[in-house]
Short mmCIF file of C-alpha atoms in Angstrom, two decimals:
data_model
loop_
_atom_site.label_atom_id
_atom_site.label_comp_id
_atom_site.label_asym_id
_atom_site.label_seq_id
_atom_site.Cartn_x
_atom_site.Cartn_y
_atom_site.Cartn_z
CA SER A 1 109.79 98.41 94.54
CA ARG A 2 108.37 101.49 92.77
CA LEU A 3 107.49 99.36 89.74
CA LEU A 4 105.62 96.83 91.89
CA VAL A 5 103.81 99.59 93.76
CA ARG A 6 102.63 101.10 90.46
CA LEU A 7 101.48 97.69 89.21
CA GLY A 8 99.67 96.96 92.45
CA ALA A 9 97.94 100.33 92.46
CA ARG A 10 96.81 99.91 88.85
CA PHE A 11 95.36 96.45 89.42
CA ASP A 12 93.80 97.45 92.74
CA ALA A 13 91.99 100.31 91.02
CA GLN A 14 90.86 98.15 88.09
CA LEU A 15 89.58 95.36 90.34
CA SER A 16 88.31 97.36 93.31
CA GLY A 17 84.79 95.94 93.01
CA LEU A 18 85.94 92.34 93.19
CA VAL A 19 88.38 93.07 95.98
CA PHE A 20 85.66 94.80 98.01
CA MET A 21 83.46 91.73 97.71
CA ARG A 22 86.27 89.66 99.11
CA THR A 23 86.55 92.06 102.01
CA LEU A 24 82.86 91.82 102.80
CA THR A 25 82.94 88.03 102.68
CA ALA A 26 85.79 87.91 105.19
CA GLY A 27 84.07 90.58 107.30
CA ARG A 28 82.15 87.92 109.20
CA SER A 29 85.07 87.62 111.57
CA GLY A 30 83.94 90.80 113.29
CA GLN A 31 86.88 92.92 112.16
CA SER A 32 86.31 96.35 110.68
CA LEU A 33 86.60 96.74 106.91
CA ARG A 34 89.74 98.82 107.36
CA ASP A 35 91.37 96.04 109.35
CA LEU A 36 90.46 93.63 106.58
CA ASP A 37 92.04 95.93 104.01
CA GLN A 38 95.27 95.66 105.97
CA LEU A 39 94.84 91.89 106.31
CA ARG A 40 94.41 91.54 102.55
CA ASN A 41 97.42 93.77 102.00
CA PHE A 42 99.58 91.60 104.24
CA LEU A 43 98.50 88.19 102.93
CA THR A 44 98.57 89.26 99.30
CA GLY A 45 102.20 90.28 99.73
CA SER A 46 103.12 86.81 100.98
CA HIS A 47 101.27 85.20 98.08
CA ILE A 48 103.05 87.43 95.56
CA LEU A 49 106.48 86.58 97.00
CA SER A 50 105.76 82.84 96.97
CA THR A 51 104.48 82.93 93.40
CA ALA A 52 107.44 85.05 92.29
CA VAL A 53 109.85 82.44 93.64
CA ILE A 54 108.04 79.78 91.60
CA ASN A 55 108.06 82.05 88.52
CA ALA A 56 111.83 82.36 88.91
CA GLY A 57 112.22 78.56 88.86
CA GLY A 58 112.16 77.77 92.57
CA GLU A 59 109.72 75.97 94.85
CA SER A 60 107.56 77.72 97.43
CA THR A 61 104.54 77.23 99.69
CA ILE A 62 102.55 79.67 101.81
CA VAL A 63 100.56 79.13 104.99
CA PRO A 64 98.64 82.11 106.47
CA PHE A 65 97.85 82.35 110.17
CA TYR A 66 95.00 84.73 110.96
CA GLY A 67 95.19 84.67 114.75
CA SER A 68 92.57 86.25 117.02
CA GLU A 69 89.45 87.75 115.46
CA LYS A 70 89.81 91.18 116.98
CA ARG A 71 91.09 94.57 115.96
CA MET A 72 94.85 95.04 115.85
CA ALA A 73 95.45 91.34 116.43
CA PRO A 74 98.74 90.03 115.01
CA VAL A 75 98.64 88.11 111.73
CA GLU A 76 101.43 85.91 110.41
CA SER A 77 102.14 84.21 107.13
CA TYR A 78 104.74 81.51 106.58
CA VAL A 79 106.48 81.30 103.20
CA ARG A 80 108.84 78.42 102.48
CA VAL A 81 111.33 78.68 99.64
CA SER A 82 113.56 75.97 98.21
CA ASP A 83 115.19 74.73 95.02
CA GLU A 84 113.77 71.27 95.75
CA PRO A 85 110.18 70.00 96.31
CA ILE A 86 108.69 71.12 99.63
CA TYR A 87 106.67 68.59 101.64
CA GLU A 88 106.48 70.35 104.99
CA ILE A 89 103.62 72.73 105.80
CA GLY A 90 102.57 74.66 108.86
CA GLU A 91 104.22 77.20 111.12
CA ILE A 92 107.84 78.20 110.64
CA THR A 93 109.38 78.36 114.11
CA PHE A 94 112.96 79.18 113.13
CA PRO A 95 112.90 81.43 110.06
CA HIS A 96 115.86 82.61 108.01
CA ILE A 97 113.97 85.81 107.11
CA ILE A 98 111.32 87.86 108.87
CA ILE A 99 109.43 90.79 107.37
CA ILE A 100 107.74 93.25 109.73
CA PHE A 101 104.87 94.98 107.94
CA HIS A 102 104.07 97.41 110.76
CA PRO A 103 106.48 98.92 113.32
CA GLN A 104 103.89 98.36 116.08
CA VAL A 105 104.85 94.70 115.94
CA ILE A 106 108.01 95.93 117.66
CA THR A 107 106.93 99.02 119.59
CA HIS A 108 103.63 97.59 120.92
CA GLY A 109 104.60 93.94 121.12
CA LYS A 110 102.04 92.97 118.45
CA SER A 111 103.52 89.53 117.92
CA TYR A 112 102.58 86.04 119.08
CA THR A 113 106.21 85.45 119.99
CA MET A 114 108.34 88.03 121.73
CA PRO A 115 110.75 89.52 121.04
CA PHE A 116 109.80 90.11 117.41
CA TYR A 117 112.88 88.24 116.14
CA PHE A 118 112.17 85.12 118.24
CA GLY A 119 113.49 82.05 116.41
CA LEU A 120 115.41 84.00 113.77
CA LYS A 121 118.39 81.90 112.76
CA GLU A 122 121.97 83.09 112.90
CA ASP A 123 122.91 85.30 109.93
CA GLY A 124 119.18 85.80 109.37
CA ILE A 125 117.51 88.82 107.79
CA ALA A 126 114.91 91.14 109.31
CA LEU A 127 113.22 93.60 106.96
CA ILE A 128 111.26 96.26 108.85
CA ASN A 129 108.78 98.69 107.33
CA ASN A 130 109.92 101.96 108.87
CA ASP A 131 111.34 105.30 107.72
CA GLY A 132 114.63 104.68 109.48
CA PRO A 133 116.40 102.66 112.17
CA MET A 134 114.29 102.02 115.27
CA LYS A 135 115.58 102.35 118.81
CA LEU A 136 115.58 98.80 120.11
CA HIS A 137 115.99 97.76 123.72
CA ARG A 138 119.67 97.25 124.45
CA ASP A 139 119.13 93.55 125.20
CA GLN A 140 117.39 93.10 121.84
CA ALA A 141 120.16 94.95 120.02
CA ARG A 142 122.75 92.76 121.75
CA GLU A 143 120.94 89.51 120.93
CA LEU A 144 120.54 90.49 117.28
CA GLU A 145 124.23 91.34 117.11
CA GLU A 146 125.12 87.98 118.67
CA ARG A 147 123.04 86.24 116.00
CA ARG A 148 124.77 88.32 113.32
CA ALA A 149 121.32 89.31 112.12
CA ARG A 150 121.10 91.75 109.22
CA LEU A 151 118.49 94.45 109.85
CA TYR A 152 117.05 96.42 106.95
CA TYR A 153 114.72 99.38 107.38
CA PHE A 154 112.65 100.31 104.34
CA PRO A 155 109.94 103.04 104.17
CA ALA A 156 107.46 100.83 102.31
CA THR A 157 104.30 102.63 103.45
CA LYS A 158 105.81 106.04 102.67
CA LEU A 159 106.83 104.83 99.21
CA SER A 160 103.37 103.37 98.64
CA LEU A 161 101.73 106.69 99.51
CA GLU A 162 104.12 108.65 97.29
CA VAL A 163 103.82 106.41 94.24
CA ALA A 164 100.31 104.97 94.48
CA GLY A 165 98.56 107.51 96.70
CA MET A 166 97.46 104.81 99.18
CA ASP A 167 99.05 102.54 101.74
CA LEU A 168 97.54 99.34 100.34
CA CYS A 169 100.60 98.90 98.11
CA THR A 170 102.92 98.62 101.10
CA ASN A 171 103.15 94.90 100.39
CA MET A 172 104.39 95.49 96.83
CA ALA A 173 107.20 97.71 98.08
CA LEU A 174 108.28 95.20 100.72
CA MET A 175 108.25 92.26 98.31
CA GLY A 176 110.36 94.20 95.83
CA CYS A 177 112.77 95.08 98.63
CA ILE A 178 113.15 91.54 99.99
CA GLY A 179 113.65 90.26 96.44
CA ALA A 180 116.49 92.72 95.96
CA ILE A 181 118.08 91.92 99.34
CA THR A 182 117.98 88.14 99.04
CA GLY A 183 118.02 87.44 95.31
CA LEU A 184 115.36 84.77 95.90
CA THR A 185 113.49 86.02 92.86
CA THR A 186 113.71 88.63 90.10
CA VAL A 187 111.88 91.84 89.21
CA GLU A 188 110.45 90.10 86.15
CA ALA A 189 109.18 87.19 88.25
CA LEU A 190 107.65 89.59 90.79
CA GLU A 191 105.94 91.56 88.03
CA GLN A 192 104.50 88.35 86.59
CA SER A 193 103.40 87.30 90.07
CA VAL A 194 101.37 90.51 90.45
CA LYS A 195 99.73 89.88 87.08
CA ASP A 196 99.03 86.25 88.00
CA ARG A 197 97.47 87.33 91.29
CA PHE A 198 95.11 89.91 89.85
CA LEU A 199 94.72 88.98 86.19
CA GLY A 200 95.18 85.23 86.22
CA LYS A 201 92.62 82.50 85.64
CA GLY A 202 90.86 83.21 88.90
CA PHE A 203 91.04 85.04 92.19
CA VAL A 204 92.53 83.54 95.32
CA VAL A 205 90.18 84.21 98.21
CA SER A 206 92.58 83.33 101.00
CA GLY A 207 96.19 84.41 101.40
#
């Protein structure tokens, strides 16, 4: 995760002009520029994970969902991973893995489906960006236990601030973490994915 954060910070600094133009273009939605920074951070992370899976020899697709055009509105992104061709697109209703980029998704109910783990399959994985375990409602804790869900808490934002000096590399830390937890991809494939995203043939405007 530290390696990916450093790579992300380096490329973000080198390409800040181009990234800022992207932010202004998307700013027509009425969101503040800071909200759009966070939106880019979130969607870029999903794109990097999907590309890393492909770099490691798998198949993957990504579908972003931007939601309401207002401040603090939830945003979701659906990443499919397989070792065979993928023909299905659209929303993932019953995921094997969920990644929570901000703890307010849980504490403030900032999710289009509640509780935050709605639809998570049995033996699924939930990776939560937080400094330590969160106090969940007892009913939520019981339901997660019944599903045999594996909860991982990882201080991605804290790590991003320590290594890169900014929180915009939170996504890099989380993608490195989920790669290590699941084995869906490799560090080398993630590193190449970051390079492809920022230094490839072109720039992807959407997530």
